[in-house]
Coordinates of C-alpha atoms (C1' of nucleotides) in Angstrom, one line a residue:
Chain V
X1 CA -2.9 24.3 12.9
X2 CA -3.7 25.6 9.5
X3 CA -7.1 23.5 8.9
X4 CA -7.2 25.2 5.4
X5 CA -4.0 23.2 4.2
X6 CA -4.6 20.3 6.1
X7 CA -8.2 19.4 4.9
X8 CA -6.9 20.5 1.2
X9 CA -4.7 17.7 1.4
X10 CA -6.7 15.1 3.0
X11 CA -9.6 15.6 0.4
X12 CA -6.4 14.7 -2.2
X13 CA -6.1 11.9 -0.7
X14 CA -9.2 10.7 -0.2
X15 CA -9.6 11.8 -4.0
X16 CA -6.6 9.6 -5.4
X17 CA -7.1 7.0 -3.2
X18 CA -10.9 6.6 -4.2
X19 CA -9.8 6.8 -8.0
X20 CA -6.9 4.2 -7.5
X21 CA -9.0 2.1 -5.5
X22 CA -11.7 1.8 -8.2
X23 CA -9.3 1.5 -11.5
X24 CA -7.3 -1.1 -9.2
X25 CA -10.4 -3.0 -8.9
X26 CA -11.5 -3.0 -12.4
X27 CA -8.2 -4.0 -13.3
X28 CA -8.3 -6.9 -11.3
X29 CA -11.6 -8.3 -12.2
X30 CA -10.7 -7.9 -15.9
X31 CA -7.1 -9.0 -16.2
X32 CA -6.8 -10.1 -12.6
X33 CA -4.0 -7.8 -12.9
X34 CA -3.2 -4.8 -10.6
X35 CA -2.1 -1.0 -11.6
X36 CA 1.7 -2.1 -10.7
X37 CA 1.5 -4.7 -13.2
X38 CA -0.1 -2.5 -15.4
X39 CA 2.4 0.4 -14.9
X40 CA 5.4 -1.8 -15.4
X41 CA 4.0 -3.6 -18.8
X42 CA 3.1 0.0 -20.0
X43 CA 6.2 1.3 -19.7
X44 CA 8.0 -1.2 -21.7
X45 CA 5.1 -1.2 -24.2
X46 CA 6.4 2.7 -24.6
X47 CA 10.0 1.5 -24.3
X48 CA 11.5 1.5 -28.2
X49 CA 12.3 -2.3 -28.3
X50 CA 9.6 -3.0 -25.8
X51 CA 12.3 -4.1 -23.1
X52 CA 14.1 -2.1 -20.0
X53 CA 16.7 -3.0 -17.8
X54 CA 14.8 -4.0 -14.4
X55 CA 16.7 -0.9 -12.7
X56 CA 15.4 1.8 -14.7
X57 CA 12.1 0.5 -14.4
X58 CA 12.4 0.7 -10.5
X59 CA 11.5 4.8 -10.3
X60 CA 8.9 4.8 -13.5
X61 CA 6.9 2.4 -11.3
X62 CA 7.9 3.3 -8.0
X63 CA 8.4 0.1 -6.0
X64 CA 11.8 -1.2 -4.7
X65 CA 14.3 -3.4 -6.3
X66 CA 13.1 -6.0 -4.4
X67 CA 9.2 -5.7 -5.3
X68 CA 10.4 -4.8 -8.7
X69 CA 12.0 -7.9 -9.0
X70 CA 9.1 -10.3 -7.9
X71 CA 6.8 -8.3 -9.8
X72 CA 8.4 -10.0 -13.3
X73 CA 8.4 -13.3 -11.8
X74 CA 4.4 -12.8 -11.5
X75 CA 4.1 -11.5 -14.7
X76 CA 6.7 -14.4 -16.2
X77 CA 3.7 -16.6 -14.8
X78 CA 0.6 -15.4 -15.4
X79 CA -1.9 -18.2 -15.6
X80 CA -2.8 -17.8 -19.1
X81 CA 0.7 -17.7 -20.5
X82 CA 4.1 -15.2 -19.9
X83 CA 3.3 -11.5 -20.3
X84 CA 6.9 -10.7 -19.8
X85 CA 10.4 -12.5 -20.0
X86 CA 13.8 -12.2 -18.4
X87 CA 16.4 -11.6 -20.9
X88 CA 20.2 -11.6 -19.8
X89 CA 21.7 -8.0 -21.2
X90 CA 24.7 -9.5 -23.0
X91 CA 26.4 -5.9 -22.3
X92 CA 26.6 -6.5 -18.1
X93 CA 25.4 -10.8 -17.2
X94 CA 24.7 -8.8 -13.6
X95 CA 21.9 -6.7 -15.4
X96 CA 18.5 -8.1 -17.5
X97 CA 16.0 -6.8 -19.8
X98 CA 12.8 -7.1 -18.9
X99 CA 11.0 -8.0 -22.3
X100 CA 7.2 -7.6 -23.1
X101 CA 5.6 -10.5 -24.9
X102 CA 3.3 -10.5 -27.5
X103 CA 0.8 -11.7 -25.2
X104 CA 1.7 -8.7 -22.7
X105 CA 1.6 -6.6 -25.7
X106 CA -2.0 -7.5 -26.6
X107 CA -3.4 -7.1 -22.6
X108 CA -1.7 -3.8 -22.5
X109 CA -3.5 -2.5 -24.7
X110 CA -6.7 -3.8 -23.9
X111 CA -6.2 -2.6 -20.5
X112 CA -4.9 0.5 -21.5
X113 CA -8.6 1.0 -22.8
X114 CA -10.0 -0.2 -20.0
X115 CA -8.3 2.5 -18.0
X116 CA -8.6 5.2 -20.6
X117 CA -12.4 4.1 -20.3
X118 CA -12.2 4.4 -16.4
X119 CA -11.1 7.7 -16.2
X120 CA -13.3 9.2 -18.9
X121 CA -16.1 8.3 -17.2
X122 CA -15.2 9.5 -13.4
X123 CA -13.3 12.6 -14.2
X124 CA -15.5 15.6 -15.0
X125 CA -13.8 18.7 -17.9
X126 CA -12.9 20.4 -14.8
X127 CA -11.4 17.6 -13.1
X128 CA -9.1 17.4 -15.5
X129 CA -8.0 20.6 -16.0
X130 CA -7.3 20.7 -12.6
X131 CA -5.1 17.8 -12.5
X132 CA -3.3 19.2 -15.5
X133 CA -2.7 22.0 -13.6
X134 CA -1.9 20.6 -10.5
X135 CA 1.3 19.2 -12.1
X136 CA 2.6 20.8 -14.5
Chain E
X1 CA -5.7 5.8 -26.6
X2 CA -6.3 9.8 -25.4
X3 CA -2.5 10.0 -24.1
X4 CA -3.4 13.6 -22.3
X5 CA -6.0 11.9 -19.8
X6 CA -3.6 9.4 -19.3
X7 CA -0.3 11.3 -18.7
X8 CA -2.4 13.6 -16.4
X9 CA -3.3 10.6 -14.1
X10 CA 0.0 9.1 -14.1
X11 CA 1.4 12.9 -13.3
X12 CA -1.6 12.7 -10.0
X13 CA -0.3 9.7 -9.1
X14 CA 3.5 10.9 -8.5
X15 CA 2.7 13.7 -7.5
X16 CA 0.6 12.4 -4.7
X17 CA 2.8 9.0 -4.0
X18 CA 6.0 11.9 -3.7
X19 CA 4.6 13.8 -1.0
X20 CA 2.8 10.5 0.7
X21 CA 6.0 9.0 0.8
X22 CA 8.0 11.9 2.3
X23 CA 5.2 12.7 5.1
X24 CA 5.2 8.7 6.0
X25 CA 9.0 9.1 6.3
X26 CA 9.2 12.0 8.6
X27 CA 6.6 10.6 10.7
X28 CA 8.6 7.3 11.2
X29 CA 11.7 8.9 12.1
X30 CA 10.1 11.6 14.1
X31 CA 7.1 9.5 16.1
X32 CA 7.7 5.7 14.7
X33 CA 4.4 6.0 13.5
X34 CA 2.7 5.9 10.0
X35 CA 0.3 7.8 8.0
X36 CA -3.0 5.6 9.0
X37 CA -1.8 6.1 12.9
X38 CA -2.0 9.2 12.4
X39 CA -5.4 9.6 10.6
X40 CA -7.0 7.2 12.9
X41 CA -5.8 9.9 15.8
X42 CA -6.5 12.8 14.1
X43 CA -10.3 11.7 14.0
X44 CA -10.5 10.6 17.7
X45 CA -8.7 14.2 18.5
X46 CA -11.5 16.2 16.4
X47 CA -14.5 14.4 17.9
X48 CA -16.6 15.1 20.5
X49 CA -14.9 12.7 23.2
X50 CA -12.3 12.0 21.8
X51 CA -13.7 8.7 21.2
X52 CA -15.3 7.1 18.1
X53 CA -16.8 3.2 17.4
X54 CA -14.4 1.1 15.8
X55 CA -16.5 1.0 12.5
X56 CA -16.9 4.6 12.1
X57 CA -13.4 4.8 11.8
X58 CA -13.4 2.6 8.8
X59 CA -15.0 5.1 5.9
X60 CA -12.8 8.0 7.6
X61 CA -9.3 6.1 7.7
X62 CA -9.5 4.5 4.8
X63 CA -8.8 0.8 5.7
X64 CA -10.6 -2.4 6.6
X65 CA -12.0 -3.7 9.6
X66 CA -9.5 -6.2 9.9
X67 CA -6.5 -3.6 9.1
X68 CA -7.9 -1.1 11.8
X69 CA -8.5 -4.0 14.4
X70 CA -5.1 -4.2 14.7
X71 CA -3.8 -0.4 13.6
X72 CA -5.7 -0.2 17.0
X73 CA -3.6 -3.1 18.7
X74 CA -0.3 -1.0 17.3
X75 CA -1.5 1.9 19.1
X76 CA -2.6 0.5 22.3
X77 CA 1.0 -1.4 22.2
X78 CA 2.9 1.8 21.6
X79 CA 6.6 1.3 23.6
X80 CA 6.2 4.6 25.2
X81 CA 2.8 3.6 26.7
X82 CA -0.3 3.4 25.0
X83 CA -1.9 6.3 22.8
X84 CA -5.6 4.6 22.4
X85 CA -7.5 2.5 24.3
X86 CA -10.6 0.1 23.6
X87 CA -13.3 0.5 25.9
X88 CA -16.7 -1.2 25.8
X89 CA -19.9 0.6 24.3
X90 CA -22.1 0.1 26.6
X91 CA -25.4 0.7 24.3
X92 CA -23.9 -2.5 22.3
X93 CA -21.5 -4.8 23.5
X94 CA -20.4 -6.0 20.5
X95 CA -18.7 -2.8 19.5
X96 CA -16.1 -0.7 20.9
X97 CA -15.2 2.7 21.6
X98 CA -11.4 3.7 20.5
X99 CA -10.7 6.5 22.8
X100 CA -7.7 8.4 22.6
X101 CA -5.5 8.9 25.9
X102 CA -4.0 11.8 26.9
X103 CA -0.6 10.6 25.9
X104 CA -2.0 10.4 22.2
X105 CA -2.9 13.8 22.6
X106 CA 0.3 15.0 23.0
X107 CA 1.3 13.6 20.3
X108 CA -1.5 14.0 17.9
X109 CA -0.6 18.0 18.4
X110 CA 3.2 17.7 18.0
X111 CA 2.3 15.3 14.7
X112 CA -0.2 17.9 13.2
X113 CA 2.8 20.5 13.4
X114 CA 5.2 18.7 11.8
X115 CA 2.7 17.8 9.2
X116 CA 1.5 21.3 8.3
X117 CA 5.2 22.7 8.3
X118 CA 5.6 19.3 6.2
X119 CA 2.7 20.3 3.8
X120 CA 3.5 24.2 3.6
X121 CA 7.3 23.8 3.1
X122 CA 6.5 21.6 -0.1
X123 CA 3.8 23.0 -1.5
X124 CA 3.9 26.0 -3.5
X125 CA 0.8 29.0 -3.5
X126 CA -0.3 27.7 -6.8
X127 CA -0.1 23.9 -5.7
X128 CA -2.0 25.1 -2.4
X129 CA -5.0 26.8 -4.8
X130 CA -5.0 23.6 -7.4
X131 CA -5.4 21.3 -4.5
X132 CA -8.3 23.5 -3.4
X133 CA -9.6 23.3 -6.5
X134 CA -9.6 19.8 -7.4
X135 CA -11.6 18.4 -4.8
X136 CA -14.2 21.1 -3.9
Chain H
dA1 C1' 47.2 -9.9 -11.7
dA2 C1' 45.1 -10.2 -7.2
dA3 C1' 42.3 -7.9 -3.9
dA4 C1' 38.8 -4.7 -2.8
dA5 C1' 34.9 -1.9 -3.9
dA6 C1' 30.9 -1.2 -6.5
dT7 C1' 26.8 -2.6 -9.1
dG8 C1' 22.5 -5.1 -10.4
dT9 C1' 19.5 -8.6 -9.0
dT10 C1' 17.5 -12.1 -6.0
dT11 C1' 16.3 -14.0 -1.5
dG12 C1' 15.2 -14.3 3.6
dC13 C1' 12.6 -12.0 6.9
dG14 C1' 9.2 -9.4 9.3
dC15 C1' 5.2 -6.4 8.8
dA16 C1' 0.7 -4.5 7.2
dT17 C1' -3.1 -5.5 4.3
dG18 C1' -7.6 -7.7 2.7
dC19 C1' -10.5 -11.7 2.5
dA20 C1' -12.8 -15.3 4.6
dT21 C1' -14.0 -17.1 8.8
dG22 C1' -15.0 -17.4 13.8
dT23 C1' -17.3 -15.6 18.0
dA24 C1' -20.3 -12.9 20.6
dA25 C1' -24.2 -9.8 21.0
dT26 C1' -28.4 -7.9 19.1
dA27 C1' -32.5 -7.8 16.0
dT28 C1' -36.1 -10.2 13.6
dT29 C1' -39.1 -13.8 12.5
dT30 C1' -42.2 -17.4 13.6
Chain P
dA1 C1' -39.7 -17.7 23.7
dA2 C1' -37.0 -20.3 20.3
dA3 C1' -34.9 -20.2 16.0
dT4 C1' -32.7 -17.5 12.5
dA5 C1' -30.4 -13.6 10.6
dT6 C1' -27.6 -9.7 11.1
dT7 C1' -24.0 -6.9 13.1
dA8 C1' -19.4 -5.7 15.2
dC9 C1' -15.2 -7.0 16.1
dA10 C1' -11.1 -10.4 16.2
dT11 C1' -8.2 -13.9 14.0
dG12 C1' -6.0 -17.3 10.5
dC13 C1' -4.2 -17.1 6.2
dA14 C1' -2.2 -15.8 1.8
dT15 C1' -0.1 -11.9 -0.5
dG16 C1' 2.8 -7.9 -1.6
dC17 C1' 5.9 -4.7 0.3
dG18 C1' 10.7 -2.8 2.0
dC19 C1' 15.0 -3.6 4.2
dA20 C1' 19.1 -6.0 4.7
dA21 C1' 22.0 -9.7 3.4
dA22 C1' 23.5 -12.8 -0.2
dC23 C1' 25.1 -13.6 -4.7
dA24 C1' 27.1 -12.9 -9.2
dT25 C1' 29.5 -9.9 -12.2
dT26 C1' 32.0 -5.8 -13.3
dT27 C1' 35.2 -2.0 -12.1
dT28 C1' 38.8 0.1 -9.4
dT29 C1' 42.7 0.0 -6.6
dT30 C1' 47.1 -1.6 -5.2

DNA sequence: AAAAAATGTTTGCGCATGCATGTAATATTT
DNA sequence: AAATATTACATGCATGCGCAAACATTTTTT
């Protein structure tokens, strides 16, 4: 067995996972989100009219239909109010629009601080340049 | 918010989740076994005796007590007969020595092929040397 | 136009996880 | 030596996940 390759990509693992581990928790105790809740409100903060169909959301945040689909219901209640609303797309009644709030607006970008904050402070210059280069 | 850090981590993340995915997959198929199986047996096969307390295993696999209590159980249960086995330290009888059989051995080394031909038929030179990079 | 196939979402189910707790064995204090 | 605290593992429980099936709404076929 090629040990070289192997322990390469067990140290990226052991890297992501340690990042993910520590963002998910500081996530949590802030917003008592997670990173899946985070990905899915950032993406329709980034989406034009701050909505998405629930099915094109399913690969930008990588979970199933399923998942996807009791992931909104979490959001829809949130102790502290709706982040996020169901909206029936008018276009196809089988499809809906997944619609940020202004409440979800204003944690998203708080958290996307937070997170900004996180990874400023654990990545080094070179870090980073690595990680630009690794996927390019 | 410094979109570049951002898109960088978010770019990890796929990248990582991608081949994660598609290594767990061809294990399933191939062995009906998962990623953590194979970590856990992977450690047992490098050590000394091919045997390792329960809590060491913890910082190396990456999971809980609880969760590698019963990873263990899985393994012991395995239909085709049982890969692991929990024997009693005797130094300490309140922990346990996981020790891997010769049946897990077998497949440990049929699992580490299909994972490096896994890993090298993915990754490019360039991905190979980033990787390298990134976590040294 | 009715029947069949396809599409988008939700729901039932089983599984793996972490947390909190239980239990047994060992170490420390008094 | 008895009482207390700590350690190592197992277990009950709640949660989130993916798969498969159900459901509702188009779209395609006949």
């Amino acid at each position: 067995m090629n040990n070289e390759l192997f322990s390469a990509w067990l140290n990226l693992t052991k890297y992501h996972d340690r990042l993910l581990k520590a963002m998910d928790c500081t996530l949590q105790e802030q917003f008592q989100l997670g990173i899946k809740e985070f990905y899915l409100m950032y993406y329709l903060a980034q989406s034009e009219q701050k909505k998405m169909k629930l099915s094109d959301l399913v690969p930008k945040v990588g979970l199933s239909h399923s998942a996807l689909s009791r992931l909104v219901t979490r959001l829809e209640q949130y102790r502290g109010g709706s982040l996020v609303e169901r909206q029936t797309y008018a276009n196809d009644k089988r499809s809906i629009d997944v619609f940020l709030m202004k409440k979800g607006e204003h944690y998203i970008h708080e958290m996307e601080m937070v997170i900004n904050d996180h990874l400023q402070s654990r990545l080094s210059e070179k870090d980073i340049q690595n990680i630009k280069r690794l996927v390019e």
